[in-house]
Coordinates of C-alpha atoms and ligand atoms in Angstrom, one line a residue:
Chain A
M1037 CA 0.0 -0.1 -0.1
S1038 CA 1.4 3.3 -1.0
S1039 CA 1.0 5.9 1.5
R1040 CA 2.0 9.2 -0.2
A1041 CA 5.2 10.5 1.5
R1042 CA 4.5 14.2 2.7
T1043 CA 6.3 16.5 0.2
T1044 CA 7.5 19.2 2.6
A1045 CA 10.3 20.1 0.4
R1046 CA 8.9 22.6 -2.3
R1047 CA 6.2 25.0 -1.4
P1048 CA 5.1 27.1 -4.3
L1049 CA 6.0 30.9 -4.1
L1050 CA 2.4 31.7 -5.0
S1051 CA 0.1 29.6 -2.7
N1052 CA -3.7 28.7 -3.7
F1053 CA -4.6 31.3 -1.2
V1054 CA -2.5 34.0 -2.7
C1055 CA -3.8 33.0 -6.1
K1056 CA -7.4 33.1 -5.0
T1057 CA -7.2 36.2 -3.2
V1058 CA -5.6 37.8 -6.2
M1059 CA -8.3 36.5 -8.4
A1060 CA -11.1 37.7 -6.2
L1061 CA -9.7 41.2 -5.7
T1062 CA -8.9 41.6 -9.5
G1063 CA -12.1 40.0 -10.5
L1064 CA -13.8 42.6 -8.2
I1065 CA -12.1 45.4 -9.9
F1066 CA -13.1 44.0 -13.3
S1067 CA -16.7 43.8 -12.1
A1068 CA -16.8 47.3 -10.8
F1069 CA -15.0 48.5 -14.1
V1070 CA -17.6 46.6 -16.4
L1071 CA -20.5 47.8 -14.5
V1072 CA -19.4 51.5 -14.7
H1073 CA -18.3 51.1 -18.3
M1074 CA -21.8 49.8 -19.1
V1075 CA -23.5 52.8 -17.5
G1076 CA -21.2 54.8 -19.7
N1077 CA -22.1 52.8 -22.8
L1078 CA -25.9 53.4 -22.2
K1079 CA -25.3 57.0 -23.1
V1080 CA -25.5 56.0 -26.7
Y1081 CA -29.3 56.2 -26.2
L1082 CA -28.9 59.9 -25.3
G1083 CA -27.6 60.5 -28.8
G1084 CA -24.3 60.6 -30.6
E1085 CA -23.3 64.1 -29.5
H1086 CA -24.0 63.4 -25.9
F1087 CA -22.0 60.1 -26.2
N1088 CA -19.0 61.8 -28.1
D1089 CA -18.9 64.6 -25.5
Y1090 CA -18.7 61.8 -22.8
A1091 CA -15.9 60.0 -24.5
H1092 CA -14.0 63.3 -25.0
W1093 CA -14.6 64.2 -21.2
L1094 CA -13.0 60.8 -20.3
R1095 CA -9.8 62.0 -22.2
E1096 CA -9.7 65.5 -20.5
A1097 CA -11.2 64.6 -17.1
F1098 CA -9.4 66.3 -14.1
E1099 CA -7.1 68.6 -16.4
P1100 CA -4.9 70.2 -15.3
V1101 CA -4.5 68.1 -12.2
L1102 CA -4.1 65.0 -14.5
P1103 CA -2.5 65.5 -18.0
Y1104 CA -4.6 64.9 -21.2
E1105 CA -5.8 61.2 -21.1
G1106 CA -4.4 61.0 -17.6
L1107 CA -7.5 59.2 -15.9
L1108 CA -7.8 56.8 -19.0
W1109 CA -4.0 55.9 -18.6
V1110 CA -4.5 55.2 -14.7
L1111 CA -7.5 52.9 -15.5
R1112 CA -5.7 51.3 -18.5
L1113 CA -2.5 50.6 -16.4
A1114 CA -4.7 49.3 -13.4
L1115 CA -6.9 47.1 -15.7
L1116 CA -3.8 45.7 -17.5
A1117 CA -2.0 44.9 -14.1
S1118 CA -5.3 43.2 -12.9
L1119 CA -5.7 41.3 -16.1
A1120 CA -2.1 40.0 -15.8
G1121 CA -2.7 38.9 -12.1
H1122 CA -6.1 37.4 -13.0
V1123 CA -5.0 35.4 -16.0
A1124 CA -1.8 34.2 -14.3
C1125 CA -3.4 33.1 -11.2
A1126 CA -6.1 31.3 -13.2
A1127 CA -3.5 29.4 -15.1
L1128 CA -1.8 28.4 -11.9
L1129 CA -4.9 27.1 -10.2
W1130 CA -6.3 25.4 -13.3
R1131 CA -2.9 23.5 -13.7
R1132 CA -2.8 22.6 -10.0
A1133 CA -6.7 21.5 -10.1
R1134 CA -5.8 19.1 -13.0
V1135 CA -3.1 17.5 -11.2
A1136 CA -5.0 17.1 -8.1
R1137 CA -8.0 15.7 -9.9
G1138 CA -6.0 12.9 -11.3
P1139 CA -6.5 11.1 -14.7
V1140 CA -10.2 10.3 -14.2
R1141 CA -12.7 13.1 -15.2
R1142 CA -15.6 13.7 -13.0
R1143 CA -19.2 13.2 -14.0
H1144 CA -20.8 16.5 -13.2
A1145 CA -24.1 16.6 -11.3
G1146 CA -26.1 18.9 -13.3
W1147 CA -26.7 22.4 -14.6
R1148 CA -26.3 24.0 -11.2
S1149 CA -22.6 24.2 -11.4
F1150 CA -22.6 25.1 -15.1
T1151 CA -21.1 28.6 -14.6
A1152 CA -18.5 27.4 -12.2
R1153 CA -17.2 24.5 -14.3
T1154 CA -17.0 26.8 -17.3
M1155 CA -15.0 29.5 -15.8
P1156 CA -11.8 28.7 -17.5
V1157 CA -13.6 28.6 -21.0
T1158 CA -15.8 31.8 -20.4
G1159 CA -12.4 33.4 -19.1
L1160 CA -10.6 32.6 -22.3
V1161 CA -13.3 33.9 -24.5
L1162 CA -13.4 37.2 -22.4
L1163 CA -9.6 37.5 -23.0
F1164 CA -10.0 37.3 -26.7
F1165 CA -12.9 39.6 -26.6
V1166 CA -10.9 42.2 -24.5
I1167 CA -8.1 42.1 -27.2
F1168 CA -10.6 42.4 -30.0
H1169 CA -12.5 45.1 -28.3
V1170 CA -9.4 47.2 -27.8
L1171 CA -8.3 46.9 -31.4
D1172 CA -11.9 47.6 -32.7
L1173 CA -12.9 50.7 -30.7
T1174 CA -9.7 52.1 -29.1
T1175 CA -6.8 51.7 -31.6
G1176 CA -8.9 51.2 -34.6
T1177 CA -6.7 48.4 -35.9
A1178 CA -8.0 46.5 -38.9
P1179 CA -9.5 43.7 -39.4
A1180 CA -10.8 44.1 -35.9
A1181 CA -12.0 47.7 -36.5
S1182 CA -14.5 48.9 -39.3
G1183 CA -13.2 50.7 -42.3
G1184 CA -14.7 53.9 -41.2
F1185 CA -12.8 54.3 -37.9
E1186 CA -11.7 57.6 -36.9
A1187 CA -9.4 58.1 -33.9
A1188 CA -10.1 60.8 -31.3
T1189 CA -8.3 64.1 -31.3
V1190 CA -7.5 66.6 -28.6
N1191 CA -10.7 68.4 -29.5
T1192 CA -13.1 65.8 -30.3
S1193 CA -14.2 62.2 -30.2
H1194 CA -15.9 59.9 -32.9
A1195 CA -16.7 57.3 -30.5
Y1196 CA -20.4 57.2 -31.5
E1197 CA -19.8 56.8 -35.2
N1198 CA -17.1 54.2 -34.7
L1199 CA -19.3 52.2 -32.5
V1200 CA -22.2 52.3 -34.8
A1201 CA -19.9 51.5 -37.8
S1202 CA -18.5 48.5 -35.9
F1203 CA -21.8 47.2 -34.9
Q1204 CA -23.4 47.4 -38.3
R1205 CA -21.1 44.6 -39.3
P1206 CA -23.5 41.6 -38.4
L1207 CA -20.5 39.3 -37.5
A1208 CA -18.9 41.9 -35.1
G1209 CA -22.3 42.8 -33.7
L1210 CA -23.1 39.2 -32.9
F1211 CA -19.9 38.6 -31.5
Y1212 CA -20.3 41.5 -29.1
A1213 CA -23.7 40.1 -28.2
L1214 CA -22.2 36.7 -27.6
A1215 CA -19.3 38.0 -25.6
M1216 CA -21.7 39.8 -23.2
I1217 CA -23.5 36.5 -22.5
V1218 CA -20.3 34.8 -21.7
L1219 CA -19.3 38.0 -19.5
G1220 CA -22.6 37.5 -17.7
L1221 CA -21.8 33.9 -17.0
H1222 CA -18.3 34.7 -15.8
V1223 CA -19.3 37.4 -13.5
A1224 CA -22.3 35.5 -12.1
H1225 CA -20.2 32.8 -10.7
G1226 CA -17.1 35.2 -10.3
L1227 CA -18.8 37.3 -7.8
W1228 CA -20.0 34.5 -5.8
A1229 CA -16.7 32.9 -5.7
A1230 CA -15.1 36.1 -4.7
A1231 CA -17.4 36.3 -1.7
N1232 CA -16.4 32.7 -0.6
D1233 CA -12.7 33.3 -1.3
L1234 CA -12.8 36.5 0.7
G1235 CA -14.5 34.5 3.6
A1236 CA -18.0 35.5 3.7
T1237 CA -19.6 33.2 6.2
G1238 CA -22.5 35.1 7.5
R1239 CA -25.8 33.8 6.6
R1240 CA -27.5 36.9 5.7
F1241 CA -24.4 38.1 3.8
R1242 CA -24.3 35.1 1.7
Q1243 CA -27.9 35.1 0.7
V1244 CA -27.3 38.7 -0.3
A1245 CA -24.2 37.8 -2.3
V1246 CA -26.0 35.1 -4.2
V1247 CA -28.6 37.4 -5.4
V1248 CA -26.2 40.4 -6.1
S1249 CA -23.9 38.3 -8.2
G1250 CA -26.8 37.2 -10.3
V1251 CA -28.4 40.6 -10.7
V1252 CA -25.2 42.4 -11.3
A1253 CA -24.2 39.8 -14.1
L1254 CA -27.6 40.1 -15.6
V1255 CA -27.7 43.9 -15.7
I1256 CA -24.1 44.2 -17.2
M1257 CA -25.2 41.4 -19.8
L1258 CA -28.6 43.0 -20.9
G1259 CA -27.4 46.6 -20.6
N1260 CA -24.5 46.1 -23.0
I1261 CA -26.3 43.5 -25.2
S1262 CA -29.0 46.0 -26.1
I1263 CA -26.6 48.3 -27.9
P1264 CA -25.4 45.9 -30.9
I1265 CA -28.9 44.7 -31.1
F1266 CA -30.4 48.2 -31.6
V1267 CA -27.6 49.0 -34.0
L1268 CA -28.3 45.8 -35.9
I1269 CA -32.1 46.5 -36.2
G1270 CA -31.2 50.0 -37.2
V1271 CA -32.6 52.0 -34.3
L1272 CA -29.2 53.4 -33.6
K1273 CA -27.4 54.8 -36.5
Chain B
M951 CA -33.9 -8.4 -8.2
K952 CA -31.2 -9.1 -10.8
L953 CA -28.3 -6.6 -11.5
T954 CA -25.3 -6.6 -13.6
L955 CA -22.6 -5.1 -11.6
K956 CA -19.7 -3.4 -13.6
I957 CA -16.9 -3.3 -11.1
W958 CA -13.5 -1.8 -11.3
R959 CA -10.7 -4.5 -10.4
Q960 CA -7.2 -3.3 -9.8
D961 CA -4.7 -5.5 -7.9
S962 CA -2.5 -2.8 -6.6
A963 CA -1.7 0.9 -6.8
Q964 CA 0.7 0.2 -9.5
A965 CA -1.2 -2.4 -11.4
A966 CA -3.5 -1.1 -14.3
G967 CA -7.1 -1.3 -13.5
R968 CA -10.0 -2.8 -15.7
F969 CA -13.8 -3.1 -15.4
E970 CA -15.3 -6.7 -15.0
S971 CA -18.9 -7.5 -15.3
Y972 CA -20.6 -9.8 -12.7
S973 CA -24.3 -10.7 -12.5
L974 CA -25.9 -10.6 -9.2
D975 CA -29.1 -12.5 -8.9
G976 CA -31.4 -12.8 -5.8
A977 CA -30.5 -9.7 -4.0
G978 CA -33.5 -7.9 -2.5
E979 CA -34.4 -4.2 -3.1
E980 CA -33.9 -3.8 0.7
F981 CA -30.1 -4.7 0.4
T982 CA -27.7 -1.9 0.8
L983 CA -25.2 -1.5 -1.8
L984 CA -22.5 -2.9 0.6
E985 CA -24.7 -6.0 1.3
A986 CA -24.9 -6.6 -2.5
L987 CA -21.1 -6.7 -2.7
D988 CA -21.0 -9.0 0.4
K989 CA -23.4 -11.4 -1.5
L990 CA -21.3 -11.1 -4.7
N991 CA -18.2 -11.8 -2.8
D992 CA -19.7 -14.9 -1.4
T993 CA -20.3 -16.4 -4.8
L994 CA -16.9 -15.3 -5.9
V995 CA -15.2 -17.0 -2.8
E996 CA -17.4 -20.2 -3.5
T997 CA -16.2 -20.3 -7.0
G998 CA -12.5 -19.9 -6.2
Q999 CA -12.4 -16.3 -7.5
V1000 CA -10.8 -13.2 -5.7
P1001 CA -13.3 -11.3 -3.8
V1002 CA -13.9 -7.4 -4.4
S1003 CA -11.9 -5.3 -1.9
F1004 CA -14.0 -2.3 -0.6
D1005 CA -13.9 -0.3 2.7
S1006 CA -16.7 -0.3 5.3
D1007 CA -17.1 -0.4 9.0
C1008 CA -20.1 0.8 10.9
R1009 CA -22.6 0.6 7.9
E1010 CA -24.7 3.0 9.6
G1011 CA -23.4 6.4 8.2
I1012 CA -21.3 7.4 11.1
C1013 CA -17.8 6.2 10.6
G1014 CA -16.7 7.4 7.1
S1015 CA -14.9 4.2 6.1
C1016 CA -17.1 3.4 3.1
G1017 CA -17.2 5.1 -0.1
V1018 CA -17.5 3.8 -3.8
T1019 CA -18.3 5.6 -7.0
V1020 CA -21.6 4.4 -8.2
D1021 CA -22.4 5.3 -11.9
G1022 CA -20.0 8.2 -11.8
V1023 CA -21.4 9.6 -8.5
P1024 CA -19.4 9.4 -5.3
H1025 CA -21.3 7.3 -2.7
G1026 CA -24.3 6.6 -4.9
P1027 CA -27.5 7.9 -6.6
I1028 CA -29.3 9.2 -3.4
A1029 CA -27.7 12.7 -2.5
N1030 CA -26.0 13.3 0.9
T1031 CA -26.1 9.6 1.7
P1032 CA -23.0 7.3 2.3
S1033 CA -22.4 4.1 0.3
C1034 CA -23.6 1.9 3.2
R1035 CA -26.9 3.6 3.3
Q1036 CA -27.5 3.4 -0.3
H1037 CA -30.1 0.7 -1.2
L1038 CA -30.7 -1.5 -4.3
R1039 CA -34.2 0.1 -4.6
S1040 CA -32.6 2.9 -6.2
F1041 CA -31.9 0.8 -9.2
T1042 CA -34.3 -0.5 -11.8
D1043 CA -34.4 -4.4 -11.9
G1044 CA -32.1 -5.8 -14.7
S1045 CA -29.9 -2.8 -15.0
T1046 CA -26.3 -2.3 -15.2
V1047 CA -24.5 -0.6 -12.2
T1048 CA -21.0 0.7 -12.5
L1049 CA -18.8 0.7 -9.4
E1050 CA -15.5 2.4 -9.2
P1051 CA -13.3 3.5 -6.5
F1052 CA -13.5 7.2 -5.3
R1053 CA -11.5 8.8 -8.0
S1054 CA -8.9 11.6 -7.2
G1055 CA -5.2 12.3 -7.7
A1056 CA -4.8 12.2 -4.0
F1057 CA -6.5 8.8 -3.4
P1058 CA -4.3 6.0 -4.9
V1059 CA -6.3 2.9 -5.2
V1060 CA -5.2 0.3 -2.7
R1061 CA -7.1 -2.5 -4.4
D1062 CA -10.3 -2.7 -6.4
L1063 CA -12.8 -0.3 -4.8
A1064 CA -10.6 0.5 -1.7
V1065 CA -8.6 3.8 -2.0
D1066 CA -5.8 5.3 0.5
R1067 CA -7.5 8.4 2.1
S1068 CA -4.6 9.0 4.4
G1069 CA -4.1 12.5 2.8
L1070 CA -7.1 13.6 4.8
D1071 CA -5.3 12.4 8.0
R1072 CA -2.4 14.6 7.1
I1073 CA -4.7 17.5 7.0
I1074 CA -5.7 16.9 10.4
E1075 CA -2.1 16.5 11.4
G1076 CA -1.6 20.0 10.0
G1077 CA -3.6 21.4 12.9
G1078 CA -7.1 19.9 13.4
Y1079 CA -6.6 19.2 16.9
V1080 CA -6.6 21.0 20.2
S1081 CA -3.3 20.6 22.1
I1082 CA -4.4 21.5 25.6
D1083 CA -4.8 19.1 28.6
A1084 CA -8.6 19.1 28.8
G1085 CA -8.6 17.4 32.2
T1086 CA -11.9 16.5 33.6
A1087 CA -15.1 18.1 32.3
T1088 CA -15.4 21.7 33.5
D1089 CA -18.4 23.3 34.8
A1090 CA -21.2 23.6 32.1
D1091 CA -21.1 27.5 32.4
A1092 CA -17.4 28.0 32.5
H1093 CA -17.2 29.0 28.8
Q1094 CA -20.2 30.9 27.7
V1095 CA -21.2 29.6 24.3
S1096 CA -24.4 30.6 22.6
H1097 CA -27.0 28.0 21.5
E1098 CA -26.5 29.0 18.0
T1099 CA -22.7 28.8 18.0
A1100 CA -22.7 25.4 19.6
E1101 CA -25.1 24.1 17.1
A1102 CA -23.0 25.5 14.3
A1103 CA -19.9 23.9 15.6
L1104 CA -21.9 20.5 15.9
D1105 CA -23.1 20.8 12.5
F1106 CA -19.4 21.2 11.2
A1107 CA -18.4 18.4 13.5
A1108 CA -20.7 16.1 11.6
C1109 CA -18.2 15.5 8.9
I1110 CA -17.3 11.8 8.9
G1111 CA -14.1 12.1 6.8
C1112 CA -15.3 10.0 4.1
G1113 CA -13.6 12.0 1.3
A1114 CA -16.7 12.0 -1.0
C1115 CA -16.2 15.7 -1.4
V1116 CA -12.8 15.3 -2.9
A1117 CA -14.0 12.5 -5.2
A1118 CA -16.9 14.7 -6.4
C1119 CA -14.7 17.9 -7.0
P1120 CA -13.5 18.4 -10.6
N1121 CA -10.6 20.2 -9.0
G1122 CA -9.9 17.4 -6.5
S1123 CA -10.1 19.8 -3.6
A1124 CA -10.4 18.9 0.0
S1125 CA -11.8 22.3 1.0
L1126 CA -15.1 21.1 2.3
F1127 CA -13.4 18.5 4.5
T1128 CA -10.9 20.9 5.8
G1129 CA -13.3 23.6 6.2
A1130 CA -15.6 21.4 8.4
K1131 CA -12.7 20.2 10.5
L1132 CA -11.3 23.7 11.0
M1133 CA -14.6 25.4 11.6
H1134 CA -15.9 23.0 14.4
L1135 CA -12.9 23.8 16.4
T1136 CA -12.7 27.6 15.5
L1137 CA -16.2 28.4 16.8
L1138 CA -15.5 27.2 20.2
P1139 CA -13.6 29.3 22.8
T1140 CA -11.4 26.6 24.3
T1141 CA -9.3 26.3 20.9
R1142 CA -8.5 29.9 20.7
Q1143 CA -4.7 29.8 21.6
E1144 CA -4.1 27.9 18.2
R1145 CA -6.6 29.6 16.1
G1146 CA -4.2 31.3 13.7
Q1147 CA -1.6 28.5 13.4
R1148 CA -4.3 25.9 13.0
A1149 CA -5.7 27.7 9.9
V1150 CA -2.2 28.1 8.3
G1151 CA -1.2 24.5 9.3
M1152 CA -4.3 22.8 7.9
T1153 CA -4.4 25.0 4.8
E1154 CA -0.7 24.2 4.0
A1155 CA -1.2 20.4 4.5
M1156 CA -4.3 20.6 2.4
D1157 CA -2.5 22.2 -0.5
E1158 CA 0.2 19.8 -0.6
E1159 CA -1.8 17.1 -1.9
F1160 CA -5.3 18.4 -2.8
G1161 CA -6.5 21.0 -5.3
P1162 CA -7.8 24.6 -5.1
C1163 CA -11.4 25.3 -4.6
S1164 CA -13.2 27.2 -7.4
V1165 CA -16.6 26.9 -5.5
I1166 CA -18.2 24.7 -7.9
G1167 CA -20.3 23.1 -5.3
E1168 CA -20.3 19.5 -6.4
C1169 CA -19.1 18.4 -3.0
V1170 CA -22.1 19.7 -1.2
E1171 CA -24.3 17.4 -3.3
V1172 CA -22.7 14.3 -2.1
C1173 CA -21.6 15.0 1.5
P1174 CA -23.3 12.4 3.7
A1175 CA -22.9 14.9 6.7
G1176 CA -24.7 17.7 4.7
I1177 CA -21.6 20.1 5.4
P1178 CA -22.5 23.6 3.6
L1179 CA -20.3 25.6 1.4
T1180 CA -20.1 27.9 4.3
A1181 CA -17.4 25.7 5.6
I1182 CA -15.1 26.7 2.7
A1183 CA -15.8 30.3 3.1
G1184 CA -14.9 29.8 7.0
L1185 CA -11.5 28.3 5.9
N1186 CA -10.7 31.2 3.6
R1187 CA -11.8 33.7 6.4
E1188 CA -9.6 31.9 9.0
K1189 CA -6.6 31.8 6.6
L1190 CA -7.1 35.6 5.8
R1191 CA -7.5 36.3 9.5
S1192 CA -4.2 34.5 10.3
V1193 CA -2.2 36.2 7.6
L1194 CA -3.7 39.8 8.6
R1195 CA -3.0 39.1 12.2
G1196 CA 0.2 37.1 11.9
K1197 CA 0.0 35.3 15.3
A1198 CA -0.5 31.9 16.5
S1199 CA -3.7 32.7 18.2
Ligands
HEM391 C1 -13.8 41.6 -17.8 C2 -13.2 40.5 -17.5 C3 -13.3 39.5 -16.2 C4 -14.0 39.8 -15.0 C5 -15.1 40.8 -14.7 C6 -13.7 38.6 -14.1 C7 -14.3 38.3 -12.9 C8 -13.9 37.3 -12.2 C9 -14.2 36.9 -10.8 C10 -14.9 38.0 -9.9 C11 -13.7 35.8 -10.4 C12 -13.7 35.1 -9.0 C13 -12.4 34.8 -8.5 C14 -12.4 33.9 -7.3 O1 -12.2 32.8 -7.7 O2 -12.6 34.3 -6.3 C15 -13.1 35.3 -11.6 C16 -12.6 33.9 -11.7 C17 -12.1 33.4 -12.7 N1 -11.8 34.1 -13.8 FE1 -12.3 36.0 -14.4 N2 -12.7 37.8 -14.9 C18 -12.6 38.4 -16.2 C19 -11.7 38.1 -17.0 C20 -11.2 36.8 -17.2 C21 -10.2 36.4 -18.1 C22 -9.9 37.3 -19.3 C23 -9.9 35.1 -17.9 C24 -8.9 34.5 -18.7 C25 -8.4 33.3 -18.6 C26 -10.5 34.7 -16.6 C27 -10.5 33.4 -15.9 C28 -11.1 33.2 -14.8 C29 -11.1 31.8 -14.0 C30 -10.5 30.6 -14.6 C31 -11.6 32.1 -12.9 C32 -11.9 31.0 -11.8 C33 -10.6 30.7 -11.0 C34 -11.0 29.7 -10.1 O3 -11.7 29.9 -9.1 O4 -10.3 28.6 -10.2 N3 -11.2 35.8 -16.2 N4 -13.2 36.0 -12.7
SF4_392 S1 -17.3 17.1 4.3 FE1 -18.8 15.6 4.0 S2 -18.0 14.5 1.9 FE2 -16.3 15.6 2.8 S3 -15.3 14.1 4.0 FE3 -16.6 15.3 5.5 S4 -18.5 13.9 5.4 FE4 -17.3 13.1 3.7
FES393 S1 -19.6 2.1 6.6 FE1 -19.4 3.9 8.2 S2 -20.1 5.4 7.2 FE2 -20.5 3.8 5.7

């Protein structure tokens, strides 16, 4: 009988606890960001001018305390660092889980754990989406961006026109809608996982956390998804 | 009733395993799964074959010795029920039932359906005990513990250490077990001096052999003691507390 010898020798530099805490905190940062980002996106319904003014304001916010695009760069760097931490820890945990599981796959008990089991998959789709999204509407790099992309200048932004031009391509609009469903799934389980990873034991708090996770995910998903749909059916143009 | 039992046979941890089919005749619906295996083994012994190895002891759901995977589900088709309390009435007459050992990287097969779950003992060695001389029983009121707290501690203490949570987990995580074993102590005042070091020690021992928790929740579907996911949040809370506090207590 082989009783496994205790391997006190090597302890990984980043323990599971560190990885989980990093994932939870960066995941919460992302969730807060996508929620605020969605509220900003909904300004498309107030008209192109209003939307472009908002996009322009983001660039010159808090001048002269911050330089031009200062706020944007603070956010970009914070999000980039979070993304690096989130993805690196996800990869480490995924690897360790595979080793611990052993060669035999589990037969899963049903749909209740669907969002949880698909976290690595939805996460990878999101990673691809994030890259595509930046190339499409921030840098305007073809083929992600539409032919009509116009970069922002110091005086004005063409965010509204760029957005509509991008979503008028059916494949791009559809991909955005699909990515938002995937985002909803990821956030729904992610927020609940974060509550657990950060040690939420109170009964009341846990009940609230379950509901908030679902509602926030649904709001982010539906709020964003409405935009490509309204562009595709020609309401936004 | 008549069943075909498709059973995992493996001679040792090193040997390659294989499924073998046996037909079991004349077992009653009221038989437990383990009694069905007993009956099969009687026939195997009578015909000069090697009986199927499996673990069991109390056969009333309190010791945590038993545990086989039935049609892919640790313990069997009835949720939150140990293998020794699963009955043949859950299966339709004439059907095929697949029996495998608890599957996990941390549970090497000893023989057939019996696995080595001593990794769970090593988690307890990491700090799942109280190192004070308790002496004789103290006065009932010496430590003020509210009714709710006492009940919660008892609920976590219900874990029988069967390892089904690990076998159910796609990550091979022992977080439900460790959380239960940590929280039933942590909630009580007599264990306070070691609160921090217990959380660190048990977490480290757990991470050496078992996987990380992704809050998937398959464990609570099979746990015969009904341990809730709150145990895992408690484990994380205690670990976080010890890191922020940096003390043994
Ligand atoms: C906007 C983007 C994202 C948001 C809002 C987000 C949010 C979250 C949150 C809150 C968690 C819970 C962390 C925890 O376990 O406590 C999580 C987990 C996870 N995320 Fe993300 N995430 C995002 C992007 C990504 C990306 C790009 C990946 C790429 C691989 C990814 C992969 C994962 C995985 C695998 C987990 C589960 C980790 C585990 O518990 O084993 N996420 N995410
Ligand atoms: S937590 Fe439940 S499933 Fe896990 S070892 Fe304890 S009793 Fe068994
Ligand atoms: S044999 Fe004791 S719990 Fe099943």
